[in-house]
CSV table of C-alpha atoms in Angstrom, one decimal:
chain,number,residue,atom,x,y,z
A,366,MET,CA,108.5,33.5,-19.9
A,367,PRO,CA,108.2,37.1,-21.1
A,368,SER,CA,106.6,39.7,-18.8
A,369,LEU,CA,103.6,41.7,-19.8
A,370,ILE,CA,106.0,44.7,-20.4
A,371,ASP,CA,107.9,42.5,-22.9
A,372,LYS,CA,104.7,41.5,-24.7
A,373,ILE,CA,103.8,45.1,-25.1
A,374,GLY,CA,107.1,45.8,-26.7
A,375,GLY,CA,109.5,46.7,-23.9
A,376,PRO,CA,109.7,49.5,-21.4
A,377,GLU,CA,109.7,52.4,-23.9
A,378,ALA,CA,106.8,51.0,-26.0
A,379,ALA,CA,105.0,50.3,-22.7
A,380,MET,CA,105.1,53.9,-21.7
A,381,GLY,CA,103.4,54.7,-25.0
A,382,VAL,CA,100.5,52.5,-23.8
A,383,LEU,CA,100.5,53.1,-20.1
A,384,ILE,CA,100.5,56.9,-20.1
A,385,PRO,CA,97.4,57.3,-22.3
A,386,ALA,CA,95.8,54.3,-20.6
A,387,VAL,CA,96.1,55.9,-17.2
A,388,GLU,CA,94.7,59.2,-18.5
A,389,LEU,CA,91.7,57.5,-20.0
A,390,PHE,CA,91.3,55.2,-16.9
A,391,TYR,CA,91.2,58.1,-14.5
A,392,LYS,CA,88.8,60.0,-16.7
A,393,LYS,CA,86.4,57.1,-16.4
A,394,LEU,CA,86.9,56.8,-12.6
A,395,LEU,CA,86.4,60.5,-12.0
A,396,SER,CA,83.2,60.6,-14.1
A,397,ASP,CA,81.7,57.5,-12.3
A,398,ASP,CA,79.6,58.5,-9.3
A,399,GLU,CA,80.2,55.0,-7.8
A,400,VAL,CA,83.9,55.8,-7.1
A,401,SER,CA,84.6,59.4,-7.9
A,402,GLY,CA,84.0,60.5,-4.3
A,403,TYR,CA,87.0,58.6,-3.2
A,404,PHE,CA,89.1,61.1,-5.1
A,405,ASP,CA,87.8,64.2,-3.4
A,406,GLY,CA,90.6,66.4,-2.3
A,407,VAL,CA,93.2,64.2,-4.0
A,408,ASP,CA,95.9,65.5,-6.4
A,409,THR,CA,94.9,63.3,-9.3
A,410,GLU,CA,97.8,64.4,-11.5
A,411,LYS,CA,100.3,63.2,-8.9
A,412,ILE,CA,98.3,59.9,-8.5
A,413,LYS,CA,98.3,59.4,-12.3
A,414,LYS,CA,102.1,59.8,-12.5
A,415,LYS,CA,102.5,57.3,-9.6
A,416,GLN,CA,100.0,54.9,-11.3
A,417,VAL,CA,102.1,54.8,-14.5
A,418,GLU,CA,105.2,54.0,-12.4
A,419,PHE,CA,103.3,51.3,-10.4
A,420,LEU,CA,101.8,49.6,-13.4
A,421,ALA,CA,105.2,49.6,-15.2
A,422,TYR,CA,106.7,47.9,-12.1
A,423,VAL,CA,103.8,45.4,-11.6
A,424,PHE,CA,103.8,44.4,-15.3
A,425,GLY,CA,107.5,43.5,-15.1
A,426,GLY,CA,109.4,46.6,-16.1
A,427,PRO,CA,113.0,47.1,-15.0
A,428,ALA,CA,112.6,50.2,-12.9
A,429,LYS,CA,112.2,50.0,-9.2
A,430,TYR,CA,109.1,51.2,-7.5
A,431,THR,CA,109.4,53.1,-4.2
A,432,GLY,CA,105.8,54.1,-3.6
A,433,LYS,CA,103.1,52.4,-1.5
A,434,ASP,CA,101.9,48.9,-2.4
A,435,ILE,CA,98.2,48.5,-3.3
A,436,ALA,CA,97.1,47.4,0.3
A,437,GLU,CA,98.9,50.3,2.0
A,438,ALA,CA,97.7,52.8,-0.5
A,439,HIS,CA,94.1,51.9,0.1
A,440,LYS,CA,94.2,51.0,3.8
A,441,LYS,CA,92.6,54.2,5.1
A,442,LEU,CA,89.9,54.2,2.4
A,443,ILE,CA,89.0,50.5,3.2
A,444,GLU,CA,89.0,51.0,7.0
A,445,GLU,CA,87.4,54.5,7.2
A,446,ARG,CA,85.4,55.0,4.1
A,447,GLY,CA,84.1,51.6,3.2
A,448,LEU,CA,86.0,50.9,0.1
A,449,ASN,CA,85.2,47.2,-0.8
A,450,GLU,CA,85.1,44.6,-3.4
A,451,TYR,CA,82.1,46.2,-5.1
A,452,HIS,CA,84.2,49.3,-5.8
A,453,PHE,CA,87.1,47.1,-6.8
A,454,ASP,CA,84.9,45.5,-9.5
A,455,VAL,CA,83.8,48.9,-10.8
A,456,VAL,CA,87.4,50.0,-11.0
A,457,ALA,CA,88.5,46.8,-12.6
A,458,GLY,CA,85.7,47.2,-15.2
A,459,HIS,CA,87.0,50.6,-16.1
A,460,PHE,CA,90.5,49.3,-16.4
A,461,HIS,CA,89.4,46.5,-18.7
A,462,ASP,CA,87.3,49.0,-20.8
A,463,THR,CA,90.2,51.4,-21.1
A,464,LEU,CA,92.5,48.7,-22.6
A,465,VAL,CA,89.8,47.6,-25.0
A,466,GLU,CA,89.1,51.2,-26.1
A,467,LEU,CA,92.8,51.7,-26.7
A,468,GLU,CA,92.7,48.6,-28.9
A,469,CYS,CA,95.2,46.6,-26.9
A,470,PRO,CA,95.5,43.0,-28.1
A,471,SER,CA,93.1,40.6,-26.3
A,472,GLU,CA,96.1,38.6,-24.9
A,473,ILE,CA,97.4,41.8,-23.2
A,474,VAL,CA,93.9,42.7,-21.9
A,475,GLU,CA,93.3,39.2,-20.5
A,476,GLU,CA,96.7,39.0,-18.7
A,477,ALA,CA,96.4,42.6,-17.3
A,478,ASP,CA,92.9,41.7,-16.0
A,479,ALA,CA,94.2,38.6,-14.4
A,480,ILE,CA,97.0,40.5,-12.7
A,481,LEU,CA,94.7,43.1,-11.3
A,482,LEU,CA,92.3,40.4,-10.0
A,483,THR,CA,95.0,38.9,-7.8
A,484,SER,CA,94.6,42.0,-5.5
A,485,ARG,CA,90.8,41.6,-5.1
A,486,PRO,CA,91.0,39.8,-1.7
A,487,ILE,CA,92.5,43.0,-0.2
A,488,PHE,CA,89.2,44.8,-0.7
A,489,GLU,CA,86.8,42.0,0.2
A,490,ARG,CA,84.8,42.7,3.4
A,491,LYS,CA,84.9,39.0,4.3
A,492,PRO,CA,88.1,37.7,2.7
A,493,PRO,CA,87.8,34.2,1.3
A,494,GLU,CA,89.6,31.4,3.0
A,495,ASP,CA,91.2,30.6,-0.3
A,496,ASP,CA,93.7,33.3,-1.0
A,497,PRO,CA,96.8,31.3,-1.9
A,498,LEU,CA,98.7,34.4,-3.0
A,499,GLY,CA,98.0,36.2,0.2
A,500,ARG,CA,99.0,33.1,2.3
A,501,ALA,CA,102.2,32.8,0.3
A,502,LEU,CA,102.9,36.5,0.7
A,503,ALA,CA,102.4,36.3,4.5
A,504,GLU,CA,104.8,33.4,4.7
A,505,ILE,CA,107.4,35.2,2.5
A,506,GLU,CA,107.2,38.3,4.6
A,507,ARG,CA,107.6,36.3,7.8
A,508,ILE,CA,110.6,34.6,6.5
A,509,ARG,CA,112.1,37.9,5.2
A,510,ASN,CA,111.8,39.4,8.6
A,511,GLU,CA,113.5,36.5,10.4
A,512,GLN,CA,117.2,36.5,10.9
A,513,GLU,CA,117.4,32.8,10.4
A,514,HIS,CA,115.2,31.4,7.6
A,515,ASP,CA,113.2,28.3,8.1
A,516,ILE,CA,114.3,27.0,4.7
A,517,ASP,CA,112.3,23.8,4.8
A,518,LYS,CA,109.0,25.5,5.7
A,519,LEU,CA,109.3,28.2,3.1
A,520,THR,CA,110.4,25.8,0.4
A,521,HIS,CA,107.3,23.6,1.2
A,522,SER,CA,105.0,26.7,1.1
A,523,LEU,CA,106.4,27.9,-2.2
A,524,GLU,CA,106.2,24.5,-3.8
A,525,ARG,CA,102.5,24.3,-2.9
A,526,VAL,CA,101.9,27.6,-4.6
A,527,PHE,CA,104.0,26.9,-7.7
A,528,GLU,CA,103.8,23.2,-8.4
A,529,LYS,CA,100.6,23.4,-10.5
A,530,SER,CA,101.3,26.7,-12.1
A,531,SER,CA,101.9,27.0,-15.8
A,532,GLU,CA,104.6,29.4,-17.1
A,533,GLU,CA,101.8,32.0,-17.9
A,534,ASP,CA,100.4,31.6,-14.4
A,535,MET,CA,103.8,32.2,-13.0
A,536,GLU,CA,104.0,35.6,-14.6
A,537,ILE,CA,100.6,36.5,-13.2
A,538,ILE,CA,101.8,35.3,-9.7
A,539,ARG,CA,105.0,37.4,-10.1
A,540,SER,CA,103.0,40.5,-11.0
A,541,GLY,CA,100.5,39.9,-8.2
A,542,LEU,CA,103.4,39.8,-5.7
A,543,ARG,CA,104.7,43.0,-7.1
A,544,MET,CA,101.3,44.6,-6.5
A,545,ARG,CA,101.5,43.6,-2.9
A,546,GLY,CA,105.0,45.0,-2.1
A,547,SER,CA,108.3,46.1,-3.6
A,548,GLY,CA,111.2,43.8,-3.2
A,549,ILE,CA,109.2,40.6,-2.7
A,550,VAL,CA,109.8,39.2,-6.2
A,551,GLU,CA,113.5,40.0,-5.9
A,552,PHE,CA,113.7,38.1,-2.6
A,553,LEU,CA,111.8,35.2,-4.0
A,554,ASP,CA,114.0,34.9,-7.1
A,555,GLU,CA,117.1,34.8,-5.0
A,556,PHE,CA,115.6,32.3,-2.7
A,557,ARG,CA,114.4,30.0,-5.4
A,558,HIS,CA,117.8,30.1,-7.2
A,559,GLN,CA,119.4,28.9,-4.0
A,560,HIS,CA,116.9,26.4,-2.7
A,561,LEU,CA,114.6,25.4,-5.6
A,562,PRO,CA,117.1,25.2,-8.5
A,563,ASN,CA,114.9,22.9,-10.6
A,564,LYS,CA,112.0,25.4,-10.6
A,565,THR,CA,111.6,28.3,-13.0
A,566,ASP,CA,111.7,31.8,-11.5
A,567,ALA,CA,108.5,33.1,-9.8
């Protein structure tokens, strides 16, 4: 199943979309009183550069990403300044509008929206009980940090997450995991090749 980067036209073509998209996206954010205050004292040029790199990684590009994941990057704002799901929805709306204004195909816009939405539970003041991606991530991180993997338990957890997923859903899951931490997808691919050979890659 092609990644979103592939659908845009590959890494080089994607940069031609992501760079102007991030510029317009941050123009919208900085002019919106609902969220602009969260950028006070922040080097927005540095953030924009990192955002391009992050989106290229999340959308399936080949380059590694060494910056903070989305939870770590917003942890202080959530805990100390009240960033929550309302602000997430404002930001997500600007992200959607940016892609529409740049005349991205509707298929690209819909998939990008779906990928971004996977991170919404991070910002919710009362996280919903049903965050399957979050639960799968927690299990993956636990297993990664153990010297001896509980293969049966992790295999069962992954099968619950993936058994009802279409190929398109799998790409959204894959990108959602990338948003939550570098290296997770690579670990998952290796694990699934070894222990779930009849399943497609995450």
